[in-house]
XYZ file of C-alpha atoms in Angstrom:
775
model
C 11.544 16.460 -41.152
C 8.343 16.311 -39.345
C 5.578 13.625 -39.673
C 2.930 16.017 -39.583
C 0.532 14.591 -42.004
C -2.746 13.508 -40.378
C -4.557 10.497 -42.001
C -7.991 11.870 -43.094
C -9.299 8.778 -44.754
C -8.354 5.317 -46.205
C -10.314 3.556 -48.876
C -9.824 1.081 -51.786
C -10.317 1.719 -55.067
C -11.781 -0.806 -57.553
C -9.118 -0.463 -60.399
C -5.838 0.753 -60.782
C -5.776 4.866 -60.451
C -3.476 7.638 -60.998
C -3.309 11.222 -59.632
C -1.944 14.086 -61.374
C -0.660 17.159 -59.372
C -3.633 19.350 -59.786
C -6.244 16.452 -58.696
C -7.076 18.150 -55.397
C -9.790 20.893 -55.487
C -8.419 24.221 -54.267
C -11.559 25.066 -52.286
C -13.454 21.947 -51.541
C -12.719 18.408 -50.154
C -12.824 16.815 -53.590
C -10.486 14.592 -55.434
C -10.188 13.677 -59.090
C -9.026 10.262 -59.913
C -8.088 8.901 -63.447
C -9.001 5.217 -64.099
C -8.881 3.010 -67.058
C -11.362 0.539 -68.082
C -11.384 -1.233 -71.482
C -8.443 0.668 -72.628
C -10.454 3.876 -72.074
C -9.712 6.518 -69.418
C -12.364 7.386 -67.027
C -12.754 10.354 -64.822
C -14.084 10.113 -61.307
C -14.764 12.427 -58.475
C -14.318 11.644 -54.725
C -14.567 13.351 -51.438
C -11.816 13.127 -49.075
C -14.120 11.057 -46.913
C -13.912 7.973 -49.613
C -17.158 8.137 -51.229
C -17.386 8.593 -54.908
C -19.518 11.102 -56.349
C -19.501 10.243 -60.052
C -17.441 8.665 -62.659
C -17.598 9.238 -66.498
C -16.137 8.109 -69.654
C -14.304 11.086 -71.193
C -14.135 9.684 -74.683
C -17.296 7.656 -74.674
C -18.394 9.070 -78.220
C -15.148 8.522 -80.046
C -13.951 5.568 -81.825
C -10.443 5.660 -80.742
C -9.203 5.510 -76.892
C -8.014 8.822 -75.554
C -5.587 9.223 -72.591
C -6.271 11.895 -70.072
C -2.713 13.949 -70.016
C -3.558 16.923 -67.475
C -6.503 18.584 -65.753
C -7.145 21.704 -63.881
C -9.974 23.455 -61.953
C -11.654 26.647 -63.260
C -11.055 29.864 -60.750
C -14.861 29.216 -59.245
C -13.970 25.209 -59.113
C -17.313 24.485 -60.576
C -15.809 23.009 -63.696
C -12.893 20.696 -64.651
C -10.505 21.281 -67.782
C -9.163 17.998 -69.141
C -6.326 17.756 -71.671
C -6.542 14.743 -73.854
C -4.039 12.862 -76.170
C -5.083 12.903 -79.331
C -5.157 16.685 -78.398
C -8.304 18.261 -77.551
C -9.591 20.022 -74.206
C -13.011 19.237 -72.652
C -14.819 20.971 -69.883
C -16.647 18.831 -67.301
C -19.223 20.158 -64.792
C -18.089 19.266 -61.020
C -21.770 18.715 -60.250
C -22.306 15.351 -62.375
C -19.131 15.087 -64.610
C -21.094 16.027 -67.746
C -19.230 17.240 -70.765
C -20.154 20.948 -71.041
C -18.153 21.761 -74.076
C -15.125 20.517 -76.386
C -12.393 22.676 -77.308
C -10.443 21.712 -80.317
C -6.821 22.146 -80.936
C -5.288 23.270 -84.091
C -2.845 20.563 -85.591
C 0.546 21.736 -86.867
C 0.965 20.624 -90.464
C 4.602 19.830 -89.846
C 3.839 17.474 -87.197
C 0.371 16.319 -86.810
C 1.151 14.125 -83.742
C 1.571 16.727 -81.241
C 0.874 15.903 -77.564
C -0.704 18.242 -74.805
C 1.757 18.332 -71.809
C 0.309 21.099 -69.315
C -2.840 22.896 -68.762
C -3.696 25.680 -66.474
C -6.585 27.960 -65.737
C -5.846 31.406 -64.448
C -8.254 33.920 -62.785
C -8.324 37.585 -63.488
C -8.219 39.237 -60.147
C -10.152 42.462 -60.245
C -9.043 45.661 -58.592
C -11.171 46.600 -55.826
C -12.877 49.939 -56.451
C -13.067 52.629 -53.816
C -16.562 53.143 -52.397
C -18.232 56.276 -53.849
C -21.143 58.337 -52.751
C -22.511 58.676 -56.315
C -24.707 55.919 -57.021
C -24.930 54.005 -60.449
C -28.340 55.309 -61.545
C -28.569 53.660 -64.909
C -27.149 50.280 -63.537
C -25.895 49.492 -67.005
C -23.171 46.873 -65.822
C -20.361 46.492 -68.437
C -22.659 47.438 -71.507
C -22.000 50.865 -73.149
C -25.047 52.968 -73.569
C -26.518 52.693 -77.253
C -24.337 49.370 -77.911
C -26.424 46.273 -79.112
C -26.255 44.852 -75.656
C -27.765 47.646 -73.900
C -30.649 47.496 -76.338
C -31.120 43.677 -75.790
C -31.287 44.369 -72.133
C -34.159 46.463 -72.520
C -36.108 43.892 -74.790
C -38.510 41.020 -73.474
C -36.714 37.726 -73.003
C -37.199 35.064 -75.809
C -39.026 32.110 -74.638
C -36.739 29.265 -73.761
C -36.532 26.025 -75.793
C -36.208 22.350 -74.608
C -32.536 21.436 -74.661
C -32.796 18.190 -76.686
C -28.997 18.014 -77.169
C -28.929 16.188 -73.732
C -31.507 13.515 -73.817
C -32.479 11.642 -70.513
C -32.630 7.918 -70.472
C -34.339 5.672 -67.884
C -30.958 5.604 -65.991
C -30.725 9.273 -65.661
C -34.330 9.653 -64.602
C -34.616 6.940 -61.862
C -31.339 6.228 -60.806
C -29.458 7.756 -57.787
C -27.407 10.859 -58.816
C -24.415 9.857 -56.784
C -24.141 6.231 -58.121
C -24.788 6.548 -61.718
C -21.836 5.182 -63.889
C -22.585 6.991 -67.171
C -20.553 8.403 -69.966
C -20.653 12.340 -70.323
C -23.293 13.557 -72.564
C -21.818 15.416 -75.612
C -23.919 18.083 -77.154
C -24.567 17.297 -80.806
C -24.395 20.778 -82.319
C -23.963 20.992 -86.097
C -20.658 21.452 -87.159
C -20.790 25.198 -88.163
C -22.310 25.944 -84.677
C -19.659 23.640 -82.907
C -16.789 25.648 -84.616
C -18.348 29.148 -83.836
C -16.201 30.863 -81.417
C -18.112 31.399 -78.133
C -17.964 32.071 -74.460
C -19.835 29.881 -72.125
C -23.518 30.367 -72.795
C -25.268 33.242 -71.069
C -28.801 33.303 -72.320
C -29.771 36.414 -70.387
C -26.994 38.299 -72.239
C -28.474 37.296 -75.626
C -32.161 38.182 -74.290
C -33.161 34.755 -73.744
C -34.786 32.722 -71.147
C -32.494 30.205 -69.536
C -34.281 26.759 -70.033
C -33.486 25.556 -66.390
C -34.792 28.591 -64.313
C -38.533 28.966 -63.180
C -38.300 32.697 -63.410
C -36.256 35.130 -64.776
C -36.410 38.929 -65.328
C -38.405 40.577 -67.750
C -37.865 43.476 -69.817
C -36.536 46.255 -67.684
C -36.349 44.163 -64.637
C -32.701 43.909 -62.715
C -31.105 40.828 -61.408
C -30.769 40.961 -57.762
C -29.112 37.683 -57.128
C -25.181 37.923 -56.743
C -23.387 36.132 -59.481
C -20.006 34.239 -59.071
C -17.839 36.093 -61.720
C -14.685 34.422 -60.843
C -14.319 32.908 -64.350
C -14.982 36.078 -66.112
C -11.906 37.306 -68.258
C -10.107 34.088 -66.951
C -7.662 32.478 -69.298
C -7.390 28.695 -69.954
C -3.934 27.763 -71.199
C -2.737 24.499 -72.605
C 0.751 23.811 -73.744
C 2.119 21.166 -75.968
C 5.493 19.303 -76.715
C 6.119 21.771 -79.757
C 6.155 24.795 -77.806
C 2.599 25.834 -78.713
C 0.337 27.510 -76.110
C -3.232 27.447 -76.873
C -5.259 30.094 -74.919
C -8.963 30.339 -74.318
C -11.061 33.147 -72.909
C -13.164 32.187 -69.892
C -12.225 28.497 -70.828
C -14.108 28.832 -74.087
C -13.368 31.609 -76.624
C -10.236 30.993 -78.645
C -7.639 33.605 -78.394
C -5.180 31.930 -80.843
C -2.002 30.132 -80.314
C 1.733 31.037 -79.309
C 4.408 29.489 -81.124
C 7.872 29.882 -79.769
C 9.978 26.997 -81.513
C 9.218 23.615 -82.568
C 11.990 21.995 -80.554
C 10.580 23.474 -77.321
C 8.180 22.262 -74.802
C 6.408 24.015 -71.859
C 7.771 23.333 -68.323
C 5.798 25.687 -66.497
C 3.151 28.637 -66.721
C 2.350 31.617 -64.391
C 0.104 34.470 -64.932
C 0.230 37.843 -63.294
C -3.110 37.944 -61.364
C -4.502 41.360 -62.483
C -2.780 41.352 -65.916
C -2.690 39.299 -69.195
C 1.079 38.805 -68.628
C 2.575 35.255 -68.702
C 5.888 33.928 -67.443
C 6.752 30.860 -69.261
C 9.506 28.346 -68.586
C 10.467 26.580 -71.710
C 12.624 23.168 -71.911
C 14.559 21.490 -74.811
C 15.727 17.921 -74.934
C 19.272 19.178 -75.692
C 19.779 21.959 -73.133
C 17.127 21.494 -70.336
C 14.826 24.204 -68.687
C 15.768 27.908 -69.246
C 16.326 29.479 -65.978
C 15.346 33.005 -67.442
C 11.444 33.064 -67.984
C 9.779 34.089 -71.368
C 7.575 36.909 -70.859
C 4.473 37.223 -72.815
C 2.248 40.299 -72.605
C -1.163 39.965 -74.386
C -1.728 43.857 -74.767
C -5.174 43.398 -76.339
C -6.709 41.850 -73.327
C -5.969 44.786 -71.392
C -8.762 46.566 -73.605
C -12.310 45.851 -73.558
C -12.396 45.248 -77.433
C -11.795 41.453 -77.103
C -14.473 41.042 -74.573
C -16.814 42.993 -76.612
C -16.171 40.922 -79.674
C -16.160 37.668 -77.801
C -19.614 38.593 -76.068
C -21.079 39.641 -79.568
C -19.905 36.361 -81.238
C -21.278 34.162 -78.268
C -24.587 35.793 -78.225
C -25.005 35.737 -82.072
C -24.166 32.243 -82.065
C -26.799 31.758 -79.235
C -29.424 33.533 -81.311
C -28.562 31.818 -84.691
C -28.620 28.503 -82.863
C -31.995 29.327 -81.366
C -33.416 30.252 -84.777
C -32.226 26.887 -86.255
C -33.950 24.924 -83.389
C -37.058 26.940 -83.951
C -37.069 26.208 -87.486
C -36.477 22.313 -86.862
C -39.462 22.293 -84.280
C -41.785 23.936 -86.729
C -40.772 21.313 -89.353
C -41.509 18.521 -86.677
C -44.998 19.942 -86.010
C -45.986 20.142 -89.517
C -44.406 17.011 -90.852
C -44.220 14.688 -87.718
C -41.146 13.018 -86.445
C -39.858 9.211 -86.730
C -42.603 7.123 -87.075
C -45.458 9.569 -85.905
C -47.001 11.591 -88.734
C -47.680 15.374 -88.393
C -50.450 17.745 -89.238
C -49.415 17.643 -93.105
C -49.948 13.911 -93.493
C -53.533 14.183 -91.947
C -55.343 15.697 -95.080
C -53.641 13.314 -97.741
C -54.475 10.252 -95.516
C -58.190 11.488 -95.547
C -58.189 12.127 -99.295
C -56.456 8.732 -99.954
C -59.136 6.797 -97.866
C -61.888 8.465 -99.762
C -60.422 7.641 -103.204
C -60.046 4.172 -102.147
C -63.991 4.250 -101.191
C -64.428 5.630 -104.713
C -62.495 2.778 -106.308
C -64.596 0.319 -104.387
C -67.766 1.847 -106.076
C -66.589 1.342 -109.604
C -64.927 4.917 -110.262
C -62.158 4.171 -112.756
C -60.487 7.558 -112.095
C -61.115 8.540 -108.649
C -61.013 12.211 -107.554
C -61.699 13.199 -104.051
C -61.893 16.877 -104.878
C -64.205 16.589 -107.498
C -66.853 14.814 -105.208
C -66.286 17.302 -102.433
C -66.656 20.365 -104.645
C -69.877 19.056 -106.084
C -71.287 18.452 -102.556
C -70.010 21.711 -101.579
C -71.933 23.559 -104.524
C -74.994 21.310 -105.072
C -75.470 19.947 -101.637
C -75.641 16.275 -103.067
C -73.192 13.580 -102.306
C -72.207 10.728 -104.897
C -72.778 7.177 -103.459
C -69.154 6.839 -102.533
C -68.814 9.908 -100.684
C -71.861 9.323 -98.698
C -70.914 5.923 -97.853
C -67.520 7.406 -96.674
C -69.173 10.144 -94.591
C -71.474 7.534 -93.048
C -69.144 4.786 -92.431
C -65.452 5.698 -92.833
C -63.122 5.395 -89.973
C -61.838 8.947 -90.625
C -65.348 10.589 -90.260
C -65.996 9.267 -86.929
C -66.179 11.710 -84.010
C -62.821 10.460 -82.739
C -61.222 10.780 -86.121
C -62.482 14.093 -86.749
C -61.542 15.374 -83.328
C -57.939 13.984 -83.717
C -57.568 15.518 -87.356
C -58.727 18.916 -86.126
C -56.625 19.036 -82.992
C -53.721 17.797 -84.662
C -53.878 20.649 -87.409
C -55.073 23.011 -85.226
C -52.007 22.709 -82.698
C -49.606 22.450 -85.598
C -50.800 25.677 -87.235
C -50.907 27.433 -83.989
C -47.461 26.446 -82.929
C -46.085 27.287 -86.656
C -47.511 30.640 -86.410
C -46.399 31.499 -83.036
C -42.854 30.049 -83.422
C -42.546 32.127 -86.706
C -44.104 35.363 -85.037
C -42.911 35.287 -81.569
C -39.620 33.308 -81.554
C -37.804 33.335 -84.943
C -38.768 36.783 -86.144
C -37.929 38.477 -82.789
C -34.536 36.479 -82.512
C -33.820 37.757 -85.837
C -34.348 41.266 -85.008
C -31.948 41.002 -82.180
C -29.510 39.304 -84.546
C -29.761 42.081 -86.735
C -28.741 44.547 -84.203
C -25.632 42.817 -83.292
C -24.407 42.305 -86.836
C -25.159 45.936 -87.599
C -22.848 46.691 -84.712
C -20.179 44.492 -86.154
C -20.663 46.260 -89.445
C -19.805 49.556 -87.611
C -16.734 48.001 -85.850
C -15.456 47.040 -89.373
C -15.058 50.801 -90.057
C -13.302 51.562 -86.813
C -9.600 51.525 -86.398
C -9.550 50.097 -82.763
C -11.294 47.013 -84.110
C -8.889 46.684 -87.032
C -7.311 43.805 -85.332
C -10.643 41.604 -85.716
C -10.191 41.939 -89.437
C -13.930 42.205 -89.745
C -15.157 42.298 -93.267
C -17.794 44.964 -94.097
C -18.857 43.074 -97.049
C -19.269 39.768 -95.180
C -21.401 41.832 -92.540
C -23.345 43.263 -95.136
C -24.178 39.877 -96.828
C -24.995 38.478 -93.214
C -27.462 41.361 -92.684
C -29.162 40.664 -96.054
C -29.780 36.981 -95.161
C -31.399 38.043 -91.666
C -33.570 40.501 -93.579
C -34.678 37.851 -95.863
C -35.193 35.626 -92.664
C -37.387 38.271 -91.101
C -39.552 38.551 -94.278
C -39.998 34.862 -94.637
C -40.743 34.363 -91.215
C -43.385 37.169 -90.992
C -44.630 35.757 -94.498
C -45.117 32.118 -92.871
C -46.866 33.530 -89.801
C -49.404 35.191 -92.021
C -49.900 32.014 -94.094
C -50.256 30.021 -91.216
C -52.984 32.357 -89.995
C -54.878 32.287 -93.101
C -54.564 28.320 -93.475
C -55.931 28.109 -90.003
C -58.852 30.121 -90.822
C -59.646 28.182 -93.904
C -59.206 24.900 -92.257
C -61.544 25.993 -89.497
C -64.253 26.645 -91.945
C -63.609 23.511 -93.894
C -63.930 21.431 -90.722
C -67.204 23.249 -89.944
C -68.592 22.394 -93.416
C -67.301 18.889 -93.042
C -68.995 18.219 -89.659
C -72.335 19.975 -91.184
C -72.268 17.369 -94.144
C -71.542 14.465 -91.975
C -74.281 15.309 -89.517
C -76.675 15.854 -92.353
C -75.862 12.587 -94.035
C -76.382 10.741 -90.701
C -79.965 12.185 -90.588
C -82.932 10.002 -91.721
C -84.437 10.797 -95.210
C -87.758 11.860 -93.870
C -86.203 13.898 -90.936
C -87.605 17.406 -90.561
C -84.930 18.779 -88.208
C -82.934 21.400 -90.188
C -79.009 21.912 -88.994
C -78.170 25.482 -89.885
C -74.833 25.875 -91.932
C -72.175 27.658 -90.017
C -69.304 28.037 -92.441
C -67.872 30.321 -95.110
C -68.270 28.351 -98.366
C -65.531 30.395 -100.154
C -63.039 29.696 -97.295
C -64.122 25.899 -97.371
C -63.587 25.860 -101.169
C -60.022 27.623 -100.839
C -58.694 24.946 -98.313
C -60.394 22.071 -100.247
C -58.354 23.261 -103.341
C -54.968 24.509 -101.935
C -54.719 22.945 -98.366
C -56.308 19.563 -98.142
C -53.981 17.619 -100.516
C -51.229 20.179 -100.868
C -50.511 22.976 -98.490
C -48.803 26.342 -98.992
C -46.867 26.073 -96.009
C -44.674 23.099 -97.729
C -42.553 25.744 -99.421
C -41.230 27.032 -95.995
C -39.938 23.570 -95.252
C -38.644 22.233 -99.042
C -36.981 23.811 -101.907
C -34.039 26.033 -102.509
C -32.735 28.727 -100.136
C -34.298 32.111 -100.611
C -32.132 34.379 -102.719
C -34.529 37.256 -103.398
C -33.902 40.779 -102.717
C -36.101 43.126 -100.737
C -36.648 45.119 -103.867
C -38.469 42.070 -105.232
C -40.958 42.313 -102.486
C -41.621 45.926 -103.235
C -39.414 47.289 -100.448
C -37.339 50.284 -101.002
C -33.820 49.617 -102.137
C -30.462 51.113 -102.053
C -30.469 52.484 -105.609
C -33.124 55.125 -104.379
C -30.571 57.897 -103.826
C -29.909 59.818 -100.571
C -32.514 61.421 -98.206
C -32.574 64.723 -100.157
C -33.447 62.767 -103.466
C -36.239 61.068 -101.895
C -37.800 64.228 -100.257
C -37.650 65.932 -103.687
C -39.449 63.125 -105.378
C -42.082 62.994 -102.655
C -42.739 66.934 -103.000
C -43.180 66.394 -106.907
C -45.708 63.798 -106.249
C -47.484 65.761 -103.494
C -47.660 69.005 -105.974
C -48.945 66.939 -108.785
C -52.721 66.234 -108.326
C -52.759 63.267 -110.840
C -49.816 61.591 -108.748
C -51.917 61.185 -105.515
C -55.317 59.903 -107.189
C -56.695 56.677 -106.187
C -55.444 53.920 -108.371
C -58.127 51.570 -109.315
C -56.052 48.904 -110.753
C -52.886 48.071 -108.516
C -50.743 45.827 -110.149
C -49.358 43.072 -107.383
C -46.144 41.169 -107.585
C -46.472 37.521 -108.326
C -44.287 35.775 -105.417
C -45.492 32.279 -105.878
C -42.109 31.302 -107.458
C -40.127 32.745 -104.742
C -37.957 30.091 -102.837
C -38.662 30.542 -99.116
C -37.025 27.359 -97.385
C -36.448 28.549 -93.728
C -34.181 25.521 -92.764
C -31.674 26.354 -95.599
C -31.775 30.079 -94.753
C -31.001 29.428 -91.407
C -28.008 27.126 -92.229
C -26.763 29.929 -94.803
C -27.075 32.602 -91.756
C -24.974 30.145 -89.416
C -22.305 29.595 -92.071
C -21.832 33.514 -92.775
C -22.015 34.268 -89.192
C -19.306 31.605 -88.106
C -17.082 32.827 -91.066
C -17.658 36.443 -89.993
C -16.239 35.934 -86.412
C -13.664 33.132 -87.040
C -11.343 35.817 -87.927
C -11.116 37.291 -84.567
C -9.893 34.075 -82.800
C -6.242 34.670 -83.353
C -5.896 38.494 -82.907
C -5.105 38.311 -79.228
C -1.929 35.990 -79.414
C -0.987 37.229 -82.831
C -0.597 40.739 -81.296
C 1.082 39.571 -78.054
C 4.752 41.036 -77.080
C 7.141 38.293 -76.167
C 10.521 38.470 -74.922
C 12.976 35.662 -74.082
C 16.163 34.468 -73.844
C 18.118 32.189 -76.169
C 17.217 28.677 -75.013
C 19.699 26.942 -77.063
C 22.789 27.611 -75.321
C 24.503 24.340 -74.694
C 26.429 23.569 -71.662
C 28.934 20.914 -70.711
C 28.933 19.594 -67.233
C 31.895 18.377 -65.406
C 32.819 14.599 -65.849
C 32.933 13.917 -62.266
C 29.342 15.023 -61.609
C 27.572 13.798 -64.827
C 24.511 11.777 -64.127
C 24.785 8.056 -63.799
C 22.690 5.367 -65.118
C 19.115 5.396 -64.135
C 19.529 8.911 -62.444
C 17.343 12.002 -63.505
C 16.958 15.650 -62.114
C 13.445 16.027 -60.681
C 12.232 19.530 -60.483
C 8.950 20.991 -58.572
C 7.973 24.665 -58.955
C 5.941 27.110 -57.283
C 5.485 30.651 -58.346
C 3.622 33.308 -56.612
C 3.295 37.472 -56.510
C 6.031 38.965 -54.652
C 8.336 42.329 -54.097
C 7.201 45.788 -54.458
C 4.654 47.602 -56.855
C 3.136 44.328 -57.839
C 5.782 43.685 -60.502
C 7.739 41.025 -58.524
C 7.510 37.295 -58.826
C 9.194 34.844 -56.643
C 9.527 31.464 -57.969
C 10.761 28.337 -55.829
C 12.216 25.189 -57.265
C 12.776 21.998 -55.405
C 15.402 19.927 -56.977
C 16.836 16.626 -56.425
C 18.309 13.720 -58.178
C 16.340 10.595 -58.411
C 18.159 7.414 -57.988
C 21.315 9.269 -57.097
C 23.911 7.988 -54.617
C 22.978 11.008 -52.236
C 19.194 10.187 -52.092
C 18.597 12.772 -49.493
C 20.050 15.775 -50.914
C 17.442 18.582 -52.011
C 18.363 21.941 -53.639
C 15.898 24.844 -52.900
C 16.149 27.726 -55.297
C 14.562 31.043 -54.865
C 14.231 33.174 -58.036
C 13.024 36.813 -57.872
C 12.331 38.784 -61.315
C 10.015 41.358 -62.816
C 6.800 40.130 -64.646
C 6.939 42.707 -67.563
C 7.926 42.743 -71.070
C 11.664 42.978 -71.323
C 11.984 42.113 -67.722
C 12.483 38.263 -67.831
C 15.804 38.197 -66.418
C 16.198 37.238 -62.772
C 17.080 40.133 -60.264
C 18.254 37.702 -57.541
C 18.783 34.035 -57.186
C 19.337 32.357 -53.892
C 19.738 28.818 -53.121
C 19.828 26.287 -50.200
C 21.391 22.905 -50.369
C 19.806 20.528 -47.598
C 20.246 17.089 -46.578
C 17.107 15.554 -45.122
C 17.097 13.382 -42.212
C 14.195 11.626 -40.253
C 15.256 11.448 -36.710
C 18.869 10.511 -36.737
C 18.870 8.399 -40.009
C 19.102 9.390 -43.631
C 16.307 9.145 -45.900
C 15.643 8.036 -49.608
C 13.416 11.055 -51.246
C 10.843 9.358 -53.331
C 9.049 12.629 -54.389
C 8.446 16.069 -53.004
C 6.106 18.862 -53.878
C 5.166 22.381 -52.319
C 2.135 22.661 -50.025
C 1.853 26.320 -49.447
C 4.243 29.335 -49.064
C 6.348 27.685 -46.219
C 5.857 23.813 -46.227
C 7.210 21.276 -48.491
C 5.505 17.765 -48.619
C 8.379 14.915 -49.079
C 7.512 11.218 -49.591
C 10.371 9.383 -48.351
C 11.721 5.850 -47.047
C 13.500 5.724 -43.795
C 15.988 3.249 -42.425
C 14.673 3.839 -38.988
C 11.290 2.082 -40.105
C 10.803 -0.841 -42.645
C 12.784 0.409 -45.585
C 10.103 -0.803 -48.033
C 7.397 1.271 -46.211
C 6.680 4.697 -47.420
C 6.141 8.045 -45.083
C 5.075 11.368 -45.781
C 6.625 14.345 -44.059
C 6.919 18.067 -44.175
C 9.888 20.496 -44.328
C 9.838 24.112 -43.540
C 11.729 25.928 -46.619
C 10.496 29.308 -45.580
C 13.036 29.335 -42.716
C 16.078 28.046 -44.357
C 19.006 30.164 -44.704
C 19.825 30.991 -48.592
C 23.038 31.645 -50.377
C 23.071 34.309 -52.985
C 24.285 33.315 -56.314
C 25.516 35.404 -59.319
C 22.474 36.839 -61.323
C 24.352 36.472 -64.715
C 22.162 33.402 -65.801
C 22.148 33.917 -69.522
C 21.843 30.528 -71.273
C 21.784 28.897 -67.580
C 19.503 25.967 -67.248
C 17.913 24.531 -64.083
C 19.856 21.212 -64.775
C 23.031 22.853 -65.183
C 22.568 24.730 -61.809
C 21.887 21.500 -59.807
C 25.231 20.080 -61.461
C 27.407 22.996 -60.470
C 25.866 22.966 -56.805
C 26.479 19.042 -56.669
C 30.094 19.806 -57.849
C 30.790 22.534 -55.272
C 29.021 20.465 -52.211
C 31.574 17.511 -53.397
C 34.437 20.207 -53.239
C 33.397 21.234 -49.773
C 32.376 24.864 -50.977
C 28.920 24.634 -49.900
C 27.597 23.588 -46.666
């Protein structure tokens, strides 16, 4: 035993804090502490010099208090995964502690009160590719030429929207970043978007500009910055006390749940670095922890199909959420927000003010449109209208400018949002759902259980969205033209009304009387744009709009009909009377249409979330073999067996795994005895049985005195860190030392370990040591 631990820092905490084994960051001098305040757990990040970076409440939005059970770091150490009780997982940013996303855990109907016990985030190590002299001319990355993602790469990026899911308060704007104590900001997504399976957001992959970058590539422009892809294809695993293991690709996209047995709990997890193969040690209350690990091979993750489906689901979600936010923005521009009125309320307020003036002049049935129409046609204003144009607050230069600028800005934004954001996003989404419709016909995507009919229904909704969006842009453009002419006429009449009766100055009219009349009749008190934000969701088919439907036959029939029309002179004559379809009664509510699209899209991709775990290959030994220990070595009252584990790759051909166990009996009469076990086995399906088991039974001393071991854990591949109390010093003071377990002389044990548990092994070793068979 050596006292080789140097003191780096010493600092006091404001409240009681606790540590978990994974609190220290793997590649940074950062430490996570869990504190409790008002019965709520708080997560704080400290550097090893003693300064606190941030502190957040992990359950600030919930009515009930939550407990932090475990945590782990992402492979790139930029995110922290926190397991809670009641069961859920949150992902926090290392920079500020904000909650990036929340992962729900499916509850077991037989036992709804399950509890998470362990969480790990495994990196997928990429195999190094040999340098080649042939350059990658296309630079297509991981996109298949001709796929939806390859087409999106060639399109210009959609304009970014302001992220209003994370509002900033005065504290966020003016307080110092490192000293703020604030709850993590939860993204308030609609339920249908929150439940949509997705990878971490990647706007560029969805052909969208990120909101937090000043400049990004345009169409055809390549990225030159090196991207940290250590989180790519990583797997986040969380185990609970019922034997369930919940898996998430890239720490976000759900892969499903392994269910071994309702009586099992997960003791430890290990993943083969370059393959989706897991080694799992399970524990039961009756028998203990099985020595032979359970091997799980997620065969689907060896193919790119899961990754392609996850990317498509994620980008379809991003585009759908983009469309929903654009529709909300257009509605905000048109109707206003909170107490601030929008462009839609300006005209009715003006009409209401004019009719109030008519009432003051004795009109029993006031009608603003009637007086305005008379003024437009005859050039003569009634007494009420003349007084209103000359003295009304709404007809002053300031009032007219406000009205004009508000409506102009709203109509321009509605037109641009519909034409340049909603419709292009729907076109990109149509490409992705078309690809899913093709996947539904392919046998290698059968595991996803895609429904061709659901994909077709989703495409029909997108087509309606494209038609309604273009229709809105055209209507907004017409409305803007008519409003401009109406305002030109109104300014002309106000200026003419302000002239003296004997004035000889002639003001030339600069407006279109027909356009002004059209806006007066259909846009002043009521607007055609209202139908895009009210009413029922559109259910029309493209045939109702005059488009070619599916019942027209194949290409040969269409060409034959075209030839008959071309050969008949009467078929190509100019038609003087063309019947137009009356589309005024069609529903065109964009908000409900976007919600229907989100509901259909989420349902389409939700079936893929359990395919990876459902098709996994599992091989394990029976963990229900009970054992009976010798009566003279049974654990006494207050004694317990403590096990610490370290698993790493070892052996030949990359299949070997070497597992080290540190085992001791806490509260034992022999308080300085440590059993080091070394187990070697192959990590492959059917290869869970250990190939060799070695162990060393050690008595730890400090100087010449025996010690009392309080805790121990692995530091690296050769050092063991032990917390102890020594009789040489003050027995009530604690010490930390290291021991070299790599240089121990191990003794080989029989490999026949079927039904053997770790707890049984330590009891057998203690019995042999007491009998003098071990040194």
